[in-house]
CSV table of C-alpha atoms in Angstrom, one decimal:
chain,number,residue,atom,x,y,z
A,12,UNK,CA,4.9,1.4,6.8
A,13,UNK,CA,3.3,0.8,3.4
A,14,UNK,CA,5.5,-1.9,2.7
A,15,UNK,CA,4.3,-4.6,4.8
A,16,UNK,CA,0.4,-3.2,2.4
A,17,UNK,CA,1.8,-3.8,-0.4
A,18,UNK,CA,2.7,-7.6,0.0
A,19,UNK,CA,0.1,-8.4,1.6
A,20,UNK,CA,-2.5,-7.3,-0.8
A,21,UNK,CA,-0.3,-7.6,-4.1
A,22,UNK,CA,1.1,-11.1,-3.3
A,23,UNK,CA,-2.5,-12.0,-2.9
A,24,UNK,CA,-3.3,-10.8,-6.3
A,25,UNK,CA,-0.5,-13.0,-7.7
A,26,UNK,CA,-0.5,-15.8,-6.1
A,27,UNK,CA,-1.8,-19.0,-7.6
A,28,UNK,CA,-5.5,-19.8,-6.6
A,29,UNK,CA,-4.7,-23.0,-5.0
A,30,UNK,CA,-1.9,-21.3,-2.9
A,31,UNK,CA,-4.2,-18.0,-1.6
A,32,UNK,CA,-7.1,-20.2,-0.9
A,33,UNK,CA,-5.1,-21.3,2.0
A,34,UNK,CA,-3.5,-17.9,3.2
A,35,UNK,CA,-4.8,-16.1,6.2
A,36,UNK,CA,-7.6,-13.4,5.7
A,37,UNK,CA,-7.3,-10.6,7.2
A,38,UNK,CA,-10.6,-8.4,6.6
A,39,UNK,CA,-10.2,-4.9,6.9
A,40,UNK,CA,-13.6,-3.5,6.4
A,41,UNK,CA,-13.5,-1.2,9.1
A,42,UNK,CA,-10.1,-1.5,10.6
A,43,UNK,CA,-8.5,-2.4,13.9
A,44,UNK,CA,-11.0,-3.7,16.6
A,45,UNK,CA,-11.2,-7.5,15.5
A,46,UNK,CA,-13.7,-10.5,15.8
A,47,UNK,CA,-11.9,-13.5,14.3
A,48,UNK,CA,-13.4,-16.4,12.2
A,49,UNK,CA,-11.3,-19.3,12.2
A,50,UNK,CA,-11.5,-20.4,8.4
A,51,UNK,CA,-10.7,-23.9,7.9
A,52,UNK,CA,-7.7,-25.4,5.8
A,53,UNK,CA,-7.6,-29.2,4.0
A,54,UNK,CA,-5.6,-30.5,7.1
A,55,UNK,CA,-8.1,-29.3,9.6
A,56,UNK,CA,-5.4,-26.2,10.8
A,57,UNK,CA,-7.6,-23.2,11.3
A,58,UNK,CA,-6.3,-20.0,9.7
A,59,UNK,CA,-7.4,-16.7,11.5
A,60,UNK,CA,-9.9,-14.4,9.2
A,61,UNK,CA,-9.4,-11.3,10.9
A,62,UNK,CA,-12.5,-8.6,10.5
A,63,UNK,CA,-11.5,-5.3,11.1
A,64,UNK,CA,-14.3,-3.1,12.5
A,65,UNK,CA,-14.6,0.2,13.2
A,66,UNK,CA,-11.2,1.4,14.4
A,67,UNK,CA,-12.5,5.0,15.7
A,68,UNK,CA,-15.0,3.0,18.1
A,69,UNK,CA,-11.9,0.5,18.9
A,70,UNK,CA,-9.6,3.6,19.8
A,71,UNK,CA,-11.8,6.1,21.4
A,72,UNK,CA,-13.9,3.2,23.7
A,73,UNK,CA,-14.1,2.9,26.7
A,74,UNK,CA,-14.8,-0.6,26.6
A,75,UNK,CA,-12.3,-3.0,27.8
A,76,UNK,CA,-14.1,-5.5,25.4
A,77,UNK,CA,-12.1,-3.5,22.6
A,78,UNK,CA,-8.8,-3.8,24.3
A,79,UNK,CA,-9.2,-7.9,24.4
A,80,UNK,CA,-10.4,-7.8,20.7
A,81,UNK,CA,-7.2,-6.1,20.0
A,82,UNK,CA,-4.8,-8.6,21.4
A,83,UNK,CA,-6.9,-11.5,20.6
A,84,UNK,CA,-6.6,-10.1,16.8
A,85,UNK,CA,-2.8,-9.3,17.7
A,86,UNK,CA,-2.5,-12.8,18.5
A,87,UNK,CA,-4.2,-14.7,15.5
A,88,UNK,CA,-1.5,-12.3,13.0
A,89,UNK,CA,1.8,-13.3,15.0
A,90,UNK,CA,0.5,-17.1,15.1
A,91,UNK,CA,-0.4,-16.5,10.7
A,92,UNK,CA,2.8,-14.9,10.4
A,93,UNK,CA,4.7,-17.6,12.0
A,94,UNK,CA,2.9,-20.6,11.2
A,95,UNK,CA,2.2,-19.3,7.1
A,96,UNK,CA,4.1,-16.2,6.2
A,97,UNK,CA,2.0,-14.7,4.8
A,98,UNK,CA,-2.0,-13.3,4.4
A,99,UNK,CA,-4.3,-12.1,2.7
A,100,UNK,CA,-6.0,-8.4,2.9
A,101,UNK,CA,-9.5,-8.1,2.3
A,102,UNK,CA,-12.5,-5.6,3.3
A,103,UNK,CA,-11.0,-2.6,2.2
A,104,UNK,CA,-13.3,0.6,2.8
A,105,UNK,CA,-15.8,1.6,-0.2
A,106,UNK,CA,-14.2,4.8,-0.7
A,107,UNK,CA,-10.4,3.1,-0.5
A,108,UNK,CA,-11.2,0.7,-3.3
A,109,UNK,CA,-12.4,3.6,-5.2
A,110,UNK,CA,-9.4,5.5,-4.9
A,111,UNK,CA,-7.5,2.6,-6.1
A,112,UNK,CA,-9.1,1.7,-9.5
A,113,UNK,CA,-8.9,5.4,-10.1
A,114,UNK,CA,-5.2,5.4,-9.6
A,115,UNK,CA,-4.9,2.4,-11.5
A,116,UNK,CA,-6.6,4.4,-14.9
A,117,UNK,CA,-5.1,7.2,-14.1
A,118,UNK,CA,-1.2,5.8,-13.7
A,119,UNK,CA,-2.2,3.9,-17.1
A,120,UNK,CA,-3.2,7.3,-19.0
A,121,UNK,CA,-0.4,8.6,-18.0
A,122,UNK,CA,2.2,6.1,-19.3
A,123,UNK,CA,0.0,6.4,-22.5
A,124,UNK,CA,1.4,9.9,-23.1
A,125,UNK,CA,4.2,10.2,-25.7
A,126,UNK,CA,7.6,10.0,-23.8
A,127,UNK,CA,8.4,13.5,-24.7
A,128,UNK,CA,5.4,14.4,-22.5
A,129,UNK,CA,6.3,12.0,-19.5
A,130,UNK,CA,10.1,13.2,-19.5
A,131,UNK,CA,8.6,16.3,-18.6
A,132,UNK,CA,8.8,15.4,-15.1
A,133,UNK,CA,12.4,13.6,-15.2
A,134,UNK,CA,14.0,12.3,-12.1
A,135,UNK,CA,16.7,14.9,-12.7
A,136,UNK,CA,14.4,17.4,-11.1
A,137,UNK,CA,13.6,15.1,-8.4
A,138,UNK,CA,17.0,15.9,-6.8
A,139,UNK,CA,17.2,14.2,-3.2
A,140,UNK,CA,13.4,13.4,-3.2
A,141,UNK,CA,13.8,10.6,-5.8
A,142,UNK,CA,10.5,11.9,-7.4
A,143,UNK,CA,9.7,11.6,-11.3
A,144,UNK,CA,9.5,9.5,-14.4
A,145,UNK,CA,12.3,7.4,-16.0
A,146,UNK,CA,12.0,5.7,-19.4
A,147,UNK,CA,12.8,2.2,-20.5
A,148,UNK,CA,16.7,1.5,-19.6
A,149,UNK,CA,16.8,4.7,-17.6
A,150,UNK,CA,17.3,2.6,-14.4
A,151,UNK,CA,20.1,-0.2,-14.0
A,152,UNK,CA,20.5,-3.6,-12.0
A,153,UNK,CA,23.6,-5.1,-11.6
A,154,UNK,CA,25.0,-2.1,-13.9
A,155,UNK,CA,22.7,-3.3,-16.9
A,156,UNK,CA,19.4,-1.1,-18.0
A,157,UNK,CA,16.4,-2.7,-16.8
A,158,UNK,CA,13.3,-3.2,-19.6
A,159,UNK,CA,11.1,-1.2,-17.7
A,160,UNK,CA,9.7,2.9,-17.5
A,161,UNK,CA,8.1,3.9,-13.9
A,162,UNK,CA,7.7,7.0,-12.1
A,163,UNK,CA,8.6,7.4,-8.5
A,164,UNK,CA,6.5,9.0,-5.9
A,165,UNK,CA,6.6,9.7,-2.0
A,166,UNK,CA,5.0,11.6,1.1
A,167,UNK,CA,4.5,14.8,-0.5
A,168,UNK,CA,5.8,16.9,1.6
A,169,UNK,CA,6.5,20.7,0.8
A,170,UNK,CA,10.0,22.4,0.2
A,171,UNK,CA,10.0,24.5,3.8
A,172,UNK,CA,9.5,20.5,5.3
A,173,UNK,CA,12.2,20.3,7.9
A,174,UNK,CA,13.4,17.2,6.8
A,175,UNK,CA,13.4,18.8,3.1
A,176,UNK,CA,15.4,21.9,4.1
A,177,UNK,CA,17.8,19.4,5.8
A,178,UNK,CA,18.2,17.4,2.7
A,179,UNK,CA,17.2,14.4,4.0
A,180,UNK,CA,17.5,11.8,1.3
A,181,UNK,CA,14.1,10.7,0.1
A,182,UNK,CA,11.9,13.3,1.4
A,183,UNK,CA,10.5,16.2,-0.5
A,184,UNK,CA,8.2,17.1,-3.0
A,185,UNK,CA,6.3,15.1,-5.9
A,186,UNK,CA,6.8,15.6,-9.7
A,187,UNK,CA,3.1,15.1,-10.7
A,188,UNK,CA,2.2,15.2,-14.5
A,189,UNK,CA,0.0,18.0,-16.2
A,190,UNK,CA,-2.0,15.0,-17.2
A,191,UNK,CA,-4.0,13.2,-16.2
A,192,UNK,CA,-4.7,16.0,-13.9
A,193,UNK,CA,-6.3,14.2,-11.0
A,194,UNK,CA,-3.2,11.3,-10.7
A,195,UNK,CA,-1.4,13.5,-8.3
A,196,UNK,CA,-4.2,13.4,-5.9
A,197,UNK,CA,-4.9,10.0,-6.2
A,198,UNK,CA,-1.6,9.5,-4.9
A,199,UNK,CA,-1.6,11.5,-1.7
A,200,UNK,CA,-5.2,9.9,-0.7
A,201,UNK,CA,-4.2,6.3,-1.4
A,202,UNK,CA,-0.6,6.8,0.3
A,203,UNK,CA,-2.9,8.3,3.2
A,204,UNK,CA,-4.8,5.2,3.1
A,205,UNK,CA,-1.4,2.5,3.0
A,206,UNK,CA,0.0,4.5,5.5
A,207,UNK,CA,-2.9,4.2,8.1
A,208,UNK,CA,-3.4,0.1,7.4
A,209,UNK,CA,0.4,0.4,7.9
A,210,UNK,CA,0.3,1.7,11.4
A,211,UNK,CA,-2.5,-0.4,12.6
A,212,UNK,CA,-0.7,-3.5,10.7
A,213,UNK,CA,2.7,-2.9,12.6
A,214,UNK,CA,0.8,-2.0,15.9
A,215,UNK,CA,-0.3,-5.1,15.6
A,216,UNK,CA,2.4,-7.1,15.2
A,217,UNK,CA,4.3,-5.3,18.3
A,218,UNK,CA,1.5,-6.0,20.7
């Protein structure tokens, strides 16, 4: 469910000005119930700017103003995603954007560390989970090593996990450093946080 996050918001960050100035909006400042604001474009076409307010109000009201807010907002994604492709995510909580420049320092001390340090947490421990660090050419495309280190991290989820007793592929526990000790949390609240604009993001689209 993170997946559809993660292009939204980093194609945003890489796209050329010109080209994300005339992307969809969508405004996540609360999350879920919606007031659009058609933004204009050069050729007059409105793009939606979708506000997302207060999704604990949305869900647990009794309005049936929230319910039309919903599919009104439900409509203005399907109609960006058709018409443009793609759009931009904006309005993320305080306490989300937080979490994320905090990651950001945090992933960057850590690839800092000598690679003796980092191979401490190799993906050969990572078994079936897919969890832990690799170093430059330790990964291959198209059967030649790629120019890049990265570490690999998932839901935690804790050995006695159904799925993890089953061996599902993909599902187990992290490999966090010793250092910097905080990164392994910063993982499980922002994945928290991807994985929730996931779910409304998708419930979205199926309205």
């Amino acid at each position: 469910v993170s997946v559809l996050y993660w292009l939204a918001s980093h194609m945003a960050r890489v796209a050329p000005r010109a080209v994300a100035e005339t992307l969809p909006v969508l405004d996540v400042s609360g999350v879920f119930k919606a007031v659009v604001h058609p933004t204009p474009r050069p050729d007059d076409a409105p793009i939606a700017r979708i506000d997302f307010a207060a999704i604990d109000r949305a869900v647990k009201s009794s309005d049936g103003g929230a319910d039309a807010d919903v599919r009104r907002v439900a409509q203005e994604l399907a109609d960006a995603c058709e018409r443009v492709g793609f759009f931009n995510v904006t309005g993320y909580p305080d306490r989300q954007l937080a979490v994320e420049r905090s990651l950001d320092a945090a992933v960057r001390e850590f690839f800092r560390l000598p690679e003796e340090e980092k191979l401490r947490i190799p993906m050969s421990k990572g078994g079936r989970a897919w969890r832990g660090y690799f170093p430059v050419g330790g990964e291959l495309t198209s059967g030649k090593p790629d120019l890049k280190e990265g570490i690999y991290f998932g839901q935690e989820l804790p050995s006695d996990h159904p799925a993890v007793a089953r061996g599902v592929p993909l599902h187990g526990p992290n490999l966090f450093p010793e250092r910097p000790a905080e990164l392994g949390a910063l993982v499980v609240e922002y994945m928290q946080h991807c994985a929730l604009l996931g779910h409304v993001l998708m419930a979205l689209l199926a309205a």
